[in-house]
């Protein structure tokens, strides 16, 4: 029987195995793929990664008393697409696709109950060994006094993740930021809490690959802190950052570019609006 470490480190964990580029920054994303029509469109398009949200709710035109994992973002409580159908369609597409057309999936869980209810479905219905699979959740309260979103229980998150085979752990903080925001950063306490949480759950010892989703405007102000996070785990885990941004977020582009080049673009995914990505004018730098 394979050890947990072997399970985590086997499989196709990076889209670099598939896209016609060696640059993580070239990977493209589709967001909130939470209904049937949109899923069909994305599967037939050129996007590399499908991001979708999972919560406990009911299917449209179904029994409102039957609560199952569905593809939806709060405050929605219903969808025409269940997690089961989402996984079925993604697997069927990938099995028939050419290598360059394979889609990675990023499953964004909005509650620990949604994740715990989805474990058996993912294990039964999807091939995490062959196709890139990320399990995402905000597991810690984050910067800029964000009190409106409750983090997913981190200990229960890691317990679930250990059952799933070779997946990337996409783990971040709840955040608050907008077009008027300029002050705010990932604090030393935010970073240390993340390191402590990872180590207390032995994710460092297991060698699980980790990507940290970081909000662009806040990351731009947090070079020293995020570099400390990277340095603390880079020898035990394959660590990347996934820079993301809402459409109207204020971002200091020069500071963000400096962060990317300091860490090395071979360890950074860029999931931001096209306008911001164009302004970043990314030049690949490996460190």
Short mmCIF file of C-alpha atoms in Angstrom, two decimals, residues 102-209:
data_model
loop_
_atom_site.label_atom_id
_atom_site.label_comp_id
_atom_site.label_asym_id
_atom_site.label_seq_id
_atom_site.Cartn_x
_atom_site.Cartn_y
_atom_site.Cartn_z
CA UNK A 102 -7.12 18.65 -20.67
CA UNK A 103 -8.77 20.83 -18.02
CA UNK A 104 -7.58 21.07 -14.44
CA UNK A 105 -10.28 21.54 -11.81
CA UNK A 106 -10.18 23.75 -8.73
CA UNK A 107 -12.94 22.85 -6.28
CA UNK A 108 -13.65 25.78 -3.98
CA UNK A 109 -15.44 24.60 -0.85
CA UNK A 110 -17.54 27.17 0.98
CA UNK A 111 -18.00 25.14 4.14
CA UNK A 112 -16.41 22.19 5.83
CA UNK A 113 -19.73 20.34 5.61
CA UNK A 114 -19.63 20.70 1.82
CA UNK A 115 -16.14 19.22 1.70
CA UNK A 116 -16.90 16.36 4.08
CA UNK A 117 -20.00 15.49 2.04
CA UNK A 118 -17.96 15.49 -1.18
CA UNK A 119 -15.06 13.21 -0.28
CA UNK A 120 -16.64 9.94 -1.41
CA UNK A 121 -17.94 11.54 -4.62
CA UNK A 122 -14.50 12.82 -5.58
CA UNK A 123 -12.80 9.52 -4.75
CA UNK A 124 -15.40 7.53 -6.68
CA UNK A 125 -16.10 9.77 -9.66
CA UNK A 126 -12.85 11.56 -10.50
CA UNK A 127 -9.29 10.59 -11.38
CA UNK A 128 -7.03 12.82 -9.28
CA UNK A 129 -4.03 10.72 -10.24
CA UNK A 130 -4.28 11.52 -13.93
CA UNK A 131 -5.82 15.01 -14.00
CA UNK A 132 -4.78 18.12 -12.05
CA UNK A 133 -7.09 18.59 -9.08
CA UNK A 134 -7.00 21.40 -6.54
CA UNK A 135 -8.97 21.47 -3.29
CA UNK A 136 -9.49 25.08 -2.25
CA UNK A 137 -10.75 26.76 0.92
CA UNK A 138 -10.09 29.83 3.03
CA UNK A 139 -8.93 28.08 6.19
CA UNK A 140 -7.81 31.09 8.25
CA UNK A 141 -9.14 34.55 8.99
CA UNK A 142 -7.09 37.05 7.05
CA UNK A 143 -6.04 40.66 6.79
CA UNK A 144 -7.88 43.98 6.67
CA UNK A 145 -10.36 43.12 9.40
CA UNK A 146 -12.43 40.71 7.36
CA UNK A 147 -15.14 39.45 9.71
CA UNK A 148 -17.92 38.74 7.21
CA UNK A 149 -16.61 35.35 6.04
CA UNK A 150 -16.11 32.42 8.38
CA UNK A 151 -13.03 30.30 7.53
CA UNK A 152 -13.40 26.60 6.82
CA UNK A 153 -12.23 24.52 9.78
CA UNK A 154 -8.56 23.86 8.97
CA UNK A 155 -8.08 20.64 10.92
CA UNK A 156 -11.14 19.04 9.34
CA UNK A 157 -10.06 20.36 5.92
CA UNK A 158 -6.69 18.61 6.15
CA UNK A 159 -8.28 15.42 7.46
CA UNK A 160 -10.47 15.35 4.34
CA UNK A 161 -7.64 16.23 1.98
CA UNK A 162 -5.56 13.32 3.20
CA UNK A 163 -8.26 10.96 1.93
CA UNK A 164 -8.27 12.27 -1.63
CA UNK A 165 -5.04 11.06 -3.16
CA UNK A 166 -2.81 13.35 -5.25
CA UNK A 167 -4.42 16.78 -4.98
CA UNK A 168 -2.98 20.25 -4.61
CA UNK A 169 -3.99 21.95 -1.37
CA UNK A 170 -5.09 25.48 -2.26
CA UNK A 171 -5.30 27.11 1.15
CA UNK A 172 -5.72 30.77 1.95
CA UNK A 173 -7.13 33.46 4.18
CA UNK A 174 -10.43 35.31 4.16
CA UNK A 175 -9.80 38.85 2.87
CA UNK A 176 -11.43 42.26 2.53
CA UNK A 177 -10.30 44.62 -0.26
CA UNK A 178 -11.79 46.92 -2.91
CA UNK A 179 -10.99 49.70 -5.38
CA UNK A 180 -10.36 52.19 -2.59
CA UNK A 181 -8.06 49.98 -0.53
CA UNK A 182 -4.40 50.88 -0.25
CA UNK A 183 -3.43 49.91 3.30
CA UNK A 184 -3.29 46.31 4.43
CA UNK A 185 -1.00 43.31 4.23
CA UNK A 186 -0.62 39.67 5.21
CA UNK A 187 0.74 40.13 8.71
CA UNK A 188 3.45 38.20 10.50
CA UNK A 189 0.66 36.66 12.59
CA UNK A 190 -1.27 35.60 9.44
CA UNK A 191 1.86 33.91 8.11
CA UNK A 192 2.85 32.23 11.35
CA UNK A 193 -0.69 30.91 11.90
CA UNK A 194 -0.60 29.35 8.43
CA UNK A 195 2.81 27.75 9.03
CA UNK A 196 1.71 26.44 12.44
CA UNK A 197 -1.54 25.04 11.04
CA UNK A 198 0.26 23.23 8.23
CA UNK A 199 2.84 21.76 10.57
CA UNK A 200 0.39 20.77 13.29
CA UNK A 201 -1.48 18.73 10.67
CA UNK A 202 1.81 17.23 9.42
CA UNK A 203 1.29 18.53 5.89
CA UNK A 204 4.97 19.46 5.78
CA UNK A 205 6.01 15.93 6.75
CA UNK A 206 3.65 14.45 4.14
CA UNK A 207 5.13 16.60 1.39
CA UNK A 208 1.77 17.70 0.05
CA UNK A 209 1.94 20.28 -2.76
#
